[in-house]
């Protein structure tokens, strides 16, 4: 009998890529009073116009009394960022999911409320989940782009305190796994924040897939070494979500969102080659990275090509003095791909590596397989042995993130 012929075969899922929509008071409750009028806060206002073309999201807030749909907007310094249906789409049919502003009352409560999130996880056969931010964006770009970095650092620390103490606090029962941010503009401050959070049990930190798109140094430079050393020493996994470079893949300024949505893996592809050819995995042998929402079907060819380039072209390719082993070997030891719907990748698992694949559900985004992540997993993993399914769905995440044998976060150490 196939390992997946029964409907109960899929183990409880540990999703390494879900999302939280921050409650409106996260920063208002934690920042010094002098920053409350400039720090992140929420107002309700009409939408004047909105577009999402060429990978660029451009909303314009109307003035009080203007016509237009009302939404809840995050304000921070000069930033005006609305909550949209794309931030939290679960519970709506695909045809109802449009680019529109919404209020907290118009989203599924599990997006921002811990008990409701656990209930939605139960519906979806999910035991535990790692959650990326919404307002800070996927790796804290919002605070990096701000003018006042003193305030930005306080905002990063406030978010991390909320993440550890409340979102992943006692009410979460160990089922929500903390993912923290760093001040991307200063690698020494970033290292200190990694160590501060590692001391309380955090084992994952968000980072940009392509830092130069944010005006930051690349991973080929030495600028990030203090941050990388802190991750290496503490066993903190560097987690990179598609779009964490603030630039979704696209082909032209007028390309519809469907183009970018089809090729979202491209940023992960470019990023992974950067890391494999950077020499960082040999300098920091305990370093681990994972790519959230990048899928996995593209990985085998890139590894094949990277090995050929390393073998045949390293003399003039600029990597002979720092990459001393085939990139595919470095991938096996250091890189994890994450997927929620990739039948092709699962059919080519031998070329990727069973230990290098993690499962996700992407709740509450429009791509999410909620509430049918179990059914999707059973359909796509039906050809795999039960022990392989166990590793993909939960075992690899337990090992990578230092969870308890039961797949839970052990809380502050």
mmCIF file of C-alpha atoms in Angstrom:
data_model
loop_
_atom_site.group_PDB
_atom_site.id
_atom_site.type_symbol
_atom_site.label_atom_id
_atom_site.label_comp_id
_atom_site.label_asym_id
_atom_site.label_seq_id
_atom_site.Cartn_x
_atom_site.Cartn_y
_atom_site.Cartn_z
ATOM 1 C CA UNK A 1 0.000 0.000 0.000
ATOM 2 C CA UNK A 2 1.291 3.472 -0.848
ATOM 3 C CA UNK A 3 2.347 5.585 2.109
ATOM 4 C CA UNK A 4 -0.291 8.124 1.149
ATOM 5 C CA UNK A 5 -3.275 5.957 0.258
ATOM 6 C CA UNK A 6 -5.126 6.904 3.418
ATOM 7 C CA UNK A 7 -6.384 10.374 4.207
ATOM 8 C CA UNK A 8 -4.647 10.333 7.586
ATOM 9 C CA UNK A 9 -1.125 9.661 6.279
ATOM 10 C CA UNK A 10 0.184 13.241 6.172
ATOM 11 C CA UNK A 11 1.830 14.125 9.512
ATOM 12 C CA UNK A 12 0.939 17.343 11.267
ATOM 13 C CA UNK A 13 2.470 20.177 9.261
ATOM 14 C CA UNK A 14 5.165 22.560 10.442
ATOM 15 C CA UNK A 15 4.820 25.535 8.095
ATOM 16 C CA UNK A 16 8.007 27.551 7.685
ATOM 17 C CA UNK A 17 6.275 30.359 5.814
ATOM 18 C CA UNK A 18 3.108 31.901 7.165
ATOM 19 C CA UNK A 19 2.462 35.570 7.926
ATOM 20 C CA UNK A 20 1.195 37.751 10.738
ATOM 21 C CA UNK A 21 -0.690 41.006 10.292
ATOM 22 C CA UNK A 22 0.529 43.079 13.213
ATOM 23 C CA UNK A 23 -2.155 44.432 15.587
ATOM 24 C CA UNK A 24 -2.471 48.203 15.378
ATOM 25 C CA UNK A 25 -0.924 48.803 18.813
ATOM 26 C CA UNK A 26 2.366 46.884 18.455
ATOM 27 C CA UNK A 27 4.571 49.993 18.302
ATOM 28 C CA UNK A 28 2.287 52.379 20.145
ATOM 29 C CA UNK A 29 2.562 50.113 23.189
ATOM 30 C CA UNK A 30 6.358 49.806 23.050
ATOM 31 C CA UNK A 31 7.961 52.997 21.747
ATOM 32 C CA UNK A 32 9.003 55.913 23.977
ATOM 33 C CA UNK A 33 6.295 58.558 24.144
ATOM 34 C CA UNK A 34 8.296 61.073 22.101
ATOM 35 C CA UNK A 35 8.045 58.752 19.108
ATOM 36 C CA UNK A 36 4.343 57.923 19.213
ATOM 37 C CA UNK A 37 3.446 60.599 16.632
ATOM 38 C CA UNK A 38 6.149 59.502 14.170
ATOM 39 C CA UNK A 39 6.378 55.783 14.917
ATOM 40 C CA UNK A 40 4.069 53.238 13.256
ATOM 41 C CA UNK A 41 0.377 53.863 13.934
ATOM 42 C CA UNK A 42 -2.918 53.074 12.203
ATOM 43 C CA UNK A 43 -5.572 55.463 10.853
ATOM 44 C CA UNK A 44 -8.719 54.814 8.847
ATOM 45 C CA UNK A 45 -8.845 56.749 5.575
ATOM 46 C CA UNK A 46 -10.212 56.498 2.020
ATOM 47 C CA UNK A 47 -8.242 55.171 -0.920
ATOM 48 C CA UNK A 48 -7.593 57.636 -3.730
ATOM 49 C CA UNK A 49 -5.891 55.252 -6.175
ATOM 50 C CA UNK A 50 -3.890 52.044 -6.200
ATOM 51 C CA UNK A 51 -1.777 50.102 -8.721
ATOM 52 C CA UNK A 52 0.545 47.100 -8.806
ATOM 53 C CA UNK A 53 2.425 47.032 -12.112
ATOM 54 C CA UNK A 54 5.937 45.975 -12.986
ATOM 55 C CA UNK A 55 6.375 44.567 -9.500
ATOM 56 C CA UNK A 56 5.745 47.981 -7.897
ATOM 57 C CA UNK A 57 2.930 48.575 -5.383
ATOM 58 C CA UNK A 58 1.676 52.186 -5.422
ATOM 59 C CA UNK A 59 -1.240 53.160 -3.150
ATOM 60 C CA UNK A 60 -2.358 56.771 -2.634
ATOM 61 C CA UNK A 61 -4.315 57.738 0.496
ATOM 62 C CA UNK A 62 -7.190 60.176 0.197
ATOM 63 C CA UNK A 63 -7.980 63.003 2.586
ATOM 64 C CA UNK A 64 -10.708 62.759 5.250
ATOM 65 C CA UNK A 65 -14.105 63.152 3.586
ATOM 66 C CA UNK A 66 -12.871 62.135 0.130
ATOM 67 C CA UNK A 67 -14.793 59.579 -1.844
ATOM 68 C CA UNK A 68 -13.300 56.102 -2.046
ATOM 69 C CA UNK A 69 -13.298 52.835 -0.112
ATOM 70 C CA UNK A 70 -12.173 53.076 3.498
ATOM 71 C CA UNK A 71 -9.191 51.102 4.690
ATOM 72 C CA UNK A 72 -6.834 50.949 7.646
ATOM 73 C CA UNK A 73 -3.501 52.603 6.840
ATOM 74 C CA UNK A 74 -0.166 52.326 8.607
ATOM 75 C CA UNK A 75 1.550 55.699 8.963
ATOM 76 C CA UNK A 76 5.277 55.962 9.744
ATOM 77 C CA UNK A 77 7.343 59.082 9.120
ATOM 78 C CA UNK A 78 6.111 59.963 5.589
ATOM 79 C CA UNK A 79 4.971 56.434 4.714
ATOM 80 C CA UNK A 80 1.280 55.693 4.071
ATOM 81 C CA UNK A 81 0.745 51.958 3.660
ATOM 82 C CA UNK A 82 -2.773 50.441 3.565
ATOM 83 C CA UNK A 83 -3.849 46.983 4.583
ATOM 84 C CA UNK A 84 -5.004 45.175 1.455
ATOM 85 C CA UNK A 85 -6.883 42.037 0.557
ATOM 86 C CA UNK A 86 -3.585 40.558 -0.650
ATOM 87 C CA UNK A 87 -2.244 40.808 2.917
ATOM 88 C CA UNK A 88 -4.970 38.510 4.177
ATOM 89 C CA UNK A 89 -7.010 36.681 1.570
ATOM 90 C CA UNK A 90 -7.930 33.373 3.213
ATOM 91 C CA UNK A 91 -11.635 32.743 3.512
ATOM 92 C CA UNK A 92 -12.367 34.425 0.181
ATOM 93 C CA UNK A 93 -12.816 32.726 -3.176
ATOM 94 C CA UNK A 94 -10.093 33.291 -5.759
ATOM 95 C CA UNK A 95 -12.364 35.503 -7.846
ATOM 96 C CA UNK A 96 -13.112 37.707 -4.813
ATOM 97 C CA UNK A 97 -9.443 38.407 -4.112
ATOM 98 C CA UNK A 98 -8.650 41.771 -5.666
ATOM 99 C CA UNK A 99 -6.191 44.585 -5.053
ATOM 100 C CA UNK A 100 -8.259 46.647 -2.620
ATOM 101 C CA UNK A 101 -7.865 48.305 0.759
ATOM 102 C CA UNK A 102 -9.476 46.709 3.809
ATOM 103 C CA UNK A 103 -9.934 47.281 7.533
ATOM 104 C CA UNK A 104 -9.055 44.938 10.378
ATOM 105 C CA UNK A 105 -12.734 44.037 10.619
ATOM 106 C CA UNK A 106 -12.689 42.862 7.000
ATOM 107 C CA UNK A 107 -9.903 40.336 7.475
ATOM 108 C CA UNK A 108 -9.959 36.874 9.001
ATOM 109 C CA UNK A 109 -9.170 37.322 12.735
ATOM 110 C CA UNK A 110 -6.537 34.583 12.579
ATOM 111 C CA UNK A 111 -4.424 37.061 10.647
ATOM 112 C CA UNK A 112 -3.641 39.030 13.826
ATOM 113 C CA UNK A 113 -5.165 37.179 16.815
ATOM 114 C CA UNK A 114 -3.227 34.287 18.379
ATOM 115 C CA UNK A 115 -6.127 32.070 19.575
ATOM 116 C CA UNK A 116 -7.901 32.525 16.232
ATOM 117 C CA UNK A 117 -4.663 31.707 14.401
ATOM 118 C CA UNK A 118 -4.302 28.456 16.347
ATOM 119 C CA UNK A 119 -7.901 27.566 15.479
ATOM 120 C CA UNK A 120 -7.221 28.163 11.775
ATOM 121 C CA UNK A 121 -4.066 26.070 12.037
ATOM 122 C CA UNK A 122 -6.148 23.245 13.499
ATOM 123 C CA UNK A 123 -8.535 23.437 10.548
ATOM 124 C CA UNK A 124 -5.548 23.162 8.206
ATOM 125 C CA UNK A 125 -3.743 20.212 9.869
ATOM 126 C CA UNK A 126 -0.915 22.580 10.911
ATOM 127 C CA UNK A 127 0.827 22.080 14.214
ATOM 128 C CA UNK A 128 3.416 24.874 14.181
ATOM 129 C CA UNK A 129 4.244 27.882 12.024
ATOM 130 C CA UNK A 130 6.922 30.494 11.364
ATOM 131 C CA UNK A 131 5.409 33.887 10.524
ATOM 132 C CA UNK A 132 6.908 36.688 8.433
ATOM 133 C CA UNK A 133 5.895 40.347 9.033
ATOM 134 C CA UNK A 134 3.452 42.487 7.078
ATOM 135 C CA UNK A 135 3.919 46.201 7.855
ATOM 136 C CA UNK A 136 7.720 45.941 8.350
ATOM 137 C CA UNK A 137 7.772 43.990 5.063
ATOM 138 C CA UNK A 138 9.502 40.651 4.725
ATOM 139 C CA UNK A 139 12.841 41.575 6.287
ATOM 140 C CA UNK A 140 12.225 44.951 7.904
ATOM 141 C CA UNK A 141 12.779 47.111 4.802
ATOM 142 C CA UNK A 142 10.248 49.618 6.155
ATOM 143 C CA UNK A 143 12.594 50.565 8.994
ATOM 144 C CA UNK A 144 15.708 50.424 6.829
ATOM 145 C CA UNK A 145 14.239 52.955 4.395
ATOM 146 C CA UNK A 146 13.226 55.372 7.167
ATOM 147 C CA UNK A 147 15.229 58.540 7.796
ATOM 148 C CA UNK A 148 15.532 58.194 11.581
ATOM 149 C CA UNK A 149 17.569 55.055 12.249
ATOM 150 C CA UNK A 150 17.530 55.648 15.991
ATOM 151 C CA UNK A 151 13.753 55.276 15.822
ATOM 152 C CA UNK A 152 14.164 52.481 13.274
ATOM 153 C CA UNK A 153 16.257 50.429 15.693
ATOM 154 C CA UNK A 154 13.664 50.930 18.422
ATOM 155 C CA UNK A 155 10.967 49.788 15.968
ATOM 156 C CA UNK A 156 12.934 46.643 15.091
ATOM 157 C CA UNK A 157 13.452 45.834 18.758
ATOM 158 C CA UNK A 158 9.807 46.546 19.595
ATOM 159 C CA UNK A 159 8.672 44.210 16.816
ATOM 160 C CA UNK A 160 11.010 41.480 18.041
ATOM 161 C CA UNK A 161 9.789 41.867 21.620
ATOM 162 C CA UNK A 162 6.188 41.597 20.447
ATOM 163 C CA UNK A 163 7.041 38.583 18.278
ATOM 164 C CA UNK A 164 8.754 36.683 21.100
ATOM 165 C CA UNK A 165 6.663 37.771 24.077
ATOM 166 C CA UNK A 166 3.166 38.009 22.578
ATOM 167 C CA UNK A 167 2.771 36.429 19.157
ATOM 168 C CA UNK A 168 4.877 33.452 20.232
ATOM 169 C CA UNK A 169 4.097 33.901 23.950
ATOM 170 C CA UNK A 170 2.258 31.579 26.334
ATOM 171 C CA UNK A 171 -1.062 31.785 24.451
ATOM 172 C CA UNK A 172 0.638 30.278 21.394
ATOM 173 C CA UNK A 173 1.398 27.048 23.300
ATOM 174 C CA UNK A 174 4.729 26.683 21.502
ATOM 175 C CA UNK A 175 2.971 26.412 18.128
ATOM 176 C CA UNK A 176 4.142 29.770 16.766
ATOM 177 C CA UNK A 177 7.886 29.889 16.095
ATOM 178 C CA UNK A 178 9.575 33.294 16.350
ATOM 179 C CA UNK A 179 11.186 34.963 13.349
ATOM 180 C CA UNK A 180 12.879 38.243 14.203
ATOM 181 C CA UNK A 181 14.209 41.268 12.310
ATOM 182 C CA UNK A 182 17.543 43.098 12.264
ATOM 183 C CA UNK A 183 18.564 46.700 11.587
ATOM 184 C CA UNK A 184 19.787 46.022 8.060
ATOM 185 C CA UNK A 185 21.657 49.336 7.838
ATOM 186 C CA UNK A 186 24.299 48.313 10.436
ATOM 187 C CA UNK A 187 25.826 44.816 10.510
ATOM 188 C CA UNK A 188 27.227 45.274 14.027
ATOM 189 C CA UNK A 189 23.820 46.300 15.386
ATOM 190 C CA UNK A 190 22.327 43.393 13.428
ATOM 191 C CA UNK A 191 24.743 40.976 15.101
ATOM 192 C CA UNK A 192 23.836 42.326 18.515
ATOM 193 C CA UNK A 193 20.125 41.880 17.792
ATOM 194 C CA UNK A 194 20.687 38.289 16.605
ATOM 195 C CA UNK A 195 22.501 37.500 19.844
ATOM 196 C CA UNK A 196 19.873 39.271 21.976
ATOM 197 C CA UNK A 197 17.135 37.164 20.468
ATOM 198 C CA UNK A 198 19.133 33.938 20.370
ATOM 199 C CA UNK A 199 19.594 34.297 24.134
ATOM 200 C CA UNK A 200 15.823 33.939 24.476
ATOM 201 C CA UNK A 201 15.498 30.947 22.197
ATOM 202 C CA UNK A 202 15.031 32.510 18.744
ATOM 203 C CA UNK A 203 16.560 30.486 15.913
ATOM 204 C CA UNK A 204 15.415 32.325 12.767
ATOM 205 C CA UNK A 205 16.037 35.840 11.442
ATOM 206 C CA UNK A 206 14.667 37.516 8.311
ATOM 207 C CA UNK A 207 17.083 38.820 5.693
ATOM 208 C CA UNK A 208 16.937 40.198 2.150
ATOM 209 C CA UNK A 209 17.266 37.823 -0.784
ATOM 210 C CA UNK A 210 19.159 40.484 -2.791
ATOM 211 C CA UNK A 211 20.426 43.247 -0.451
ATOM 212 C CA UNK A 212 21.796 45.511 -3.246
ATOM 213 C CA UNK A 213 18.220 46.091 -4.399
ATOM 214 C CA UNK A 214 17.772 47.837 -1.038
ATOM 215 C CA UNK A 215 20.921 49.909 -1.505
ATOM 216 C CA UNK A 216 22.850 47.582 0.825
ATOM 217 C CA UNK A 217 26.099 45.612 0.315
ATOM 218 C CA UNK A 218 25.972 42.256 -1.423
ATOM 219 C CA UNK A 219 26.843 38.978 0.259
ATOM 220 C CA UNK A 220 30.054 38.942 -1.795
ATOM 221 C CA UNK A 221 31.426 41.767 0.338
ATOM 222 C CA UNK A 222 32.748 41.465 3.891
ATOM 223 C CA UNK A 223 30.274 44.046 5.189
ATOM 224 C CA UNK A 224 27.845 41.429 6.484
ATOM 225 C CA UNK A 225 30.469 39.350 8.305
ATOM 226 C CA UNK A 226 29.540 40.492 11.852
ATOM 227 C CA UNK A 227 25.917 39.500 11.207
ATOM 228 C CA UNK A 228 26.913 36.201 9.576
ATOM 229 C CA UNK A 229 29.275 35.402 12.440
ATOM 230 C CA UNK A 230 26.465 35.941 14.961
ATOM 231 C CA UNK A 231 24.158 33.615 13.005
ATOM 232 C CA UNK A 232 26.938 31.043 12.678
ATOM 233 C CA UNK A 233 27.691 31.116 16.408
ATOM 234 C CA UNK A 234 24.085 31.014 17.631
ATOM 235 C CA UNK A 235 22.629 28.579 15.098
ATOM 236 C CA UNK A 236 20.278 31.265 13.793
ATOM 237 C CA UNK A 237 18.816 30.409 10.375
ATOM 238 C CA UNK A 238 18.771 33.206 7.782
ATOM 239 C CA UNK A 239 15.262 33.222 6.305
ATOM 240 C CA UNK A 240 14.699 34.972 2.984
ATOM 241 C CA UNK A 241 11.202 35.470 1.605
ATOM 242 C CA UNK A 242 10.433 36.252 -2.026
ATOM 243 C CA UNK A 243 10.128 40.020 -2.321
ATOM 244 C CA UNK A 244 12.457 40.686 0.623
ATOM 245 C CA UNK A 245 14.502 42.819 -1.769
ATOM 246 C CA UNK A 246 11.447 45.099 -2.246
ATOM 247 C CA UNK A 247 11.484 44.140 -5.897
ATOM 248 C CA UNK A 248 9.347 41.313 -7.189
ATOM 249 C CA UNK A 249 10.549 39.777 -10.464
ATOM 250 C CA UNK A 250 8.961 41.310 -13.534
ATOM 251 C CA UNK A 251 9.759 41.942 -17.172
ATOM 252 C CA UNK A 252 8.522 45.455 -17.854
ATOM 253 C CA UNK A 253 6.990 48.458 -16.154
ATOM 254 C CA UNK A 254 3.559 47.572 -17.554
ATOM 255 C CA UNK A 255 3.650 43.807 -16.908
ATOM 256 C CA UNK A 256 0.537 42.695 -14.997
ATOM 257 C CA UNK A 257 0.994 41.106 -11.550
ATOM 258 C CA UNK A 258 0.379 37.670 -13.084
ATOM 259 C CA UNK A 259 3.799 37.848 -14.763
ATOM 260 C CA UNK A 260 5.614 38.441 -11.495
ATOM 261 C CA UNK A 261 3.500 35.899 -9.654
ATOM 262 C CA UNK A 262 4.545 33.231 -12.157
ATOM 263 C CA UNK A 263 8.263 33.906 -11.803
ATOM 264 C CA UNK A 264 8.517 34.695 -8.091
ATOM 265 C CA UNK A 265 11.117 31.963 -7.700
ATOM 266 C CA UNK A 266 13.576 33.997 -9.777
ATOM 267 C CA UNK A 267 14.771 36.154 -6.882
ATOM 268 C CA UNK A 268 15.489 33.027 -4.840
ATOM 269 C CA UNK A 269 17.347 31.558 -7.796
ATOM 270 C CA UNK A 270 19.563 34.627 -8.174
ATOM 271 C CA UNK A 271 20.096 34.835 -4.427
ATOM 272 C CA UNK A 272 21.070 31.199 -4.029
ATOM 273 C CA UNK A 273 23.726 31.487 -6.723
ATOM 274 C CA UNK A 274 25.075 34.576 -4.945
ATOM 275 C CA UNK A 275 25.438 32.646 -1.698
ATOM 276 C CA UNK A 276 26.917 29.543 -3.317
ATOM 277 C CA UNK A 277 29.555 31.624 -5.119
ATOM 278 C CA UNK A 278 30.274 33.967 -2.180
ATOM 279 C CA UNK A 279 32.542 31.731 -0.117
ATOM 280 C CA UNK A 280 30.480 32.528 2.995
ATOM 281 C CA UNK A 281 29.446 28.932 3.621
ATOM 282 C CA UNK A 282 33.091 27.910 3.874
ATOM 283 C CA UNK A 283 34.006 30.850 6.098
ATOM 284 C CA UNK A 284 30.961 30.276 8.328
ATOM 285 C CA UNK A 285 30.503 26.489 8.354
ATOM 286 C CA UNK A 286 27.437 26.467 10.638
ATOM 287 C CA UNK A 287 25.496 28.962 8.528
ATOM 288 C CA UNK A 288 22.073 27.859 7.268
ATOM 289 C CA UNK A 289 19.738 29.721 4.896
ATOM 290 C CA UNK A 290 16.203 29.023 3.733
ATOM 291 C CA UNK A 291 14.075 30.463 0.933
ATOM 292 C CA UNK A 292 10.433 31.028 1.824
ATOM 293 C CA UNK A 293 7.851 30.737 -0.948
ATOM 294 C CA UNK A 294 10.508 30.144 -3.570
ATOM 295 C CA UNK A 295 9.321 26.623 -4.459
ATOM 296 C CA UNK A 296 11.869 23.922 -5.345
ATOM 297 C CA UNK A 297 11.385 22.667 -8.919
ATOM 298 C CA UNK A 298 14.026 25.029 -10.340
ATOM 299 C CA UNK A 299 16.820 23.927 -7.997
ATOM 300 C CA UNK A 300 18.248 20.844 -9.800
ATOM 301 C CA UNK A 301 19.226 22.651 -12.979
ATOM 302 C CA UNK A 302 20.757 25.604 -11.123
ATOM 303 C CA UNK A 303 22.904 23.242 -9.069
ATOM 304 C CA UNK A 304 23.973 21.412 -12.212
ATOM 305 C CA UNK A 305 24.892 24.656 -13.950
ATOM 306 C CA UNK A 306 26.660 26.060 -10.865
ATOM 307 C CA UNK A 307 28.819 22.947 -10.611
ATOM 308 C CA UNK A 308 29.760 23.178 -14.304
ATOM 309 C CA UNK A 309 30.692 26.852 -13.980
ATOM 310 C CA UNK A 310 32.696 26.176 -10.806
ATOM 311 C CA UNK A 311 34.553 23.294 -12.439
ATOM 312 C CA UNK A 312 35.150 24.751 -15.884
ATOM 313 C CA UNK A 313 35.228 28.513 -15.387
ATOM 314 C CA UNK A 314 36.480 29.155 -11.878
ATOM 315 C CA UNK A 315 39.877 30.322 -13.155
ATOM 316 C CA UNK A 316 38.379 33.445 -14.677
ATOM 317 C CA UNK A 317 35.069 33.350 -12.794
ATOM 318 C CA UNK A 318 36.389 35.053 -9.661
ATOM 319 C CA UNK A 319 35.630 32.229 -7.226
ATOM 320 C CA UNK A 320 38.687 29.936 -7.305
ATOM 321 C CA UNK A 321 40.182 31.515 -4.182
ATOM 322 C CA UNK A 322 37.054 31.321 -2.024
ATOM 323 C CA UNK A 323 34.825 28.448 -3.213
ATOM 324 C CA UNK A 324 36.810 25.266 -2.754
ATOM 325 C CA UNK A 325 34.038 22.694 -3.125
ATOM 326 C CA UNK A 326 31.314 22.094 -5.716
ATOM 327 C CA UNK A 327 28.333 24.408 -5.140
ATOM 328 C CA UNK A 328 25.977 21.406 -5.012
ATOM 329 C CA UNK A 329 27.853 20.123 -1.944
ATOM 330 C CA UNK A 330 27.544 23.509 -0.259
ATOM 331 C CA UNK A 331 23.837 23.542 -1.076
ATOM 332 C CA UNK A 332 23.333 20.170 0.608
ATOM 333 C CA UNK A 333 24.921 21.384 3.836
ATOM 334 C CA UNK A 334 23.615 24.942 4.010
ATOM 335 C CA UNK A 335 20.494 25.680 1.932
ATOM 336 C CA UNK A 336 16.809 24.804 2.328
ATOM 337 C CA UNK A 337 14.101 25.381 -0.258
ATOM 338 C CA UNK A 338 10.510 25.877 0.872
ATOM 339 C CA UNK A 339 7.368 25.040 -1.089
ATOM 340 C CA UNK A 340 3.606 24.848 -0.717
ATOM 341 C CA UNK A 341 2.578 23.613 -4.164
ATOM 342 C CA UNK A 342 5.294 22.100 -6.345
ATOM 343 C CA UNK A 343 4.442 18.703 -7.808
ATOM 344 C CA UNK A 344 7.325 18.931 -10.284
ATOM 345 C CA UNK A 345 9.882 19.546 -7.559
ATOM 346 C CA UNK A 346 8.601 16.595 -5.552
ATOM 347 C CA UNK A 347 8.950 14.334 -8.597
ATOM 348 C CA UNK A 348 12.603 15.366 -8.781
ATOM 349 C CA UNK A 349 13.351 15.217 -5.075
ATOM 350 C CA UNK A 350 16.402 13.001 -5.522
ATOM 351 C CA UNK A 351 18.106 15.802 -7.450
ATOM 352 C CA UNK A 352 17.364 18.300 -4.673
ATOM 353 C CA UNK A 353 17.841 16.308 -1.488
ATOM 354 C CA UNK A 354 15.281 15.087 1.017
ATOM 355 C CA UNK A 355 17.025 16.990 3.802
ATOM 356 C CA UNK A 356 16.895 20.302 1.940
ATOM 357 C CA UNK A 357 13.138 20.692 1.534
ATOM 358 C CA UNK A 358 10.613 22.302 3.890
ATOM 359 C CA UNK A 359 6.819 22.644 3.708
ATOM 360 C CA UNK A 360 4.727 25.797 4.069
ATOM 361 C CA UNK A 361 1.110 26.972 3.809
ATOM 362 C CA UNK A 362 1.495 30.773 3.233
ATOM 363 C CA UNK A 363 -1.464 31.643 5.481
ATOM 364 C CA UNK A 364 -3.150 34.157 5.088
ATOM 365 C CA UNK A 365 -1.944 35.194 1.609
ATOM 366 C CA UNK A 366 -3.762 34.650 -1.662
ATOM 367 C CA UNK A 367 -1.382 31.836 -2.660
ATOM 368 C CA UNK A 368 -2.121 29.965 0.550
ATOM 369 C CA UNK A 369 -3.292 26.364 0.391
ATOM 370 C CA UNK A 370 -5.400 26.960 3.544
ATOM 371 C CA UNK A 371 -7.646 25.214 4.485
ATOM 372 C CA UNK A 372 -6.577 22.336 2.236
ATOM 373 C CA UNK A 373 -2.823 22.147 2.830
ATOM 374 C CA UNK A 374 -3.215 18.578 4.019
ATOM 375 C CA UNK A 375 -5.077 17.530 0.873
ATOM 376 C CA UNK A 376 -2.558 19.290 -1.364
ATOM 377 C CA UNK A 377 0.313 17.602 0.421
ATOM 378 C CA UNK A 378 -1.283 14.176 0.194
ATOM 379 C CA UNK A 379 -1.948 14.591 -3.516
ATOM 380 C CA UNK A 380 1.573 15.749 -4.344
ATOM 381 C CA UNK A 381 3.519 13.444 -2.004
ATOM 382 C CA UNK A 382 1.590 10.253 -2.702
ATOM 383 C CA UNK A 383 4.551 8.667 -4.478
ATOM 384 C CA UNK A 384 6.955 9.201 -1.566
ATOM 385 C CA UNK A 385 7.732 6.846 1.305
ATOM 386 C CA UNK A 386 6.279 7.725 4.694
ATOM 387 C CA UNK A 387 9.669 8.525 6.239
ATOM 388 C CA UNK A 388 10.429 10.966 3.408
ATOM 389 C CA UNK A 389 7.073 12.685 3.848
ATOM 390 C CA UNK A 390 7.718 12.950 7.583
ATOM 391 C CA UNK A 391 11.009 14.739 6.975
ATOM 392 C CA UNK A 392 9.570 17.176 4.445
ATOM 393 C CA UNK A 393 6.419 18.035 6.357
ATOM 394 C CA UNK A 394 8.009 18.413 9.810
ATOM 395 C CA UNK A 395 11.275 16.584 10.524
ATOM 396 C CA UNK A 396 13.589 18.906 8.619
ATOM 397 C CA UNK A 397 11.994 21.958 10.254
ATOM 398 C CA UNK A 398 12.430 20.436 13.719
ATOM 399 C CA UNK A 399 16.133 19.886 13.084
ATOM 400 C CA UNK A 400 16.742 23.227 11.371
ATOM 401 C CA UNK A 401 14.892 25.420 13.874
ATOM 402 C CA UNK A 402 15.829 23.564 17.046
ATOM 403 C CA UNK A 403 12.246 22.640 17.940
ATOM 404 C CA UNK A 404 11.247 20.062 20.512
ATOM 405 C CA UNK A 405 10.826 16.462 19.281
ATOM 406 C CA UNK A 406 7.091 17.217 19.221
ATOM 407 C CA UNK A 407 7.641 20.100 16.792
ATOM 408 C CA UNK A 408 7.057 22.964 19.225
ATOM 409 C CA UNK A 409 9.090 26.046 20.078
ATOM 410 C CA UNK A 410 10.515 25.552 23.549
ATOM 411 C CA UNK A 411 10.154 29.217 24.475
ATOM 412 C CA UNK A 412 12.790 31.582 25.874
ATOM 413 C CA UNK A 413 15.850 29.723 27.123
#
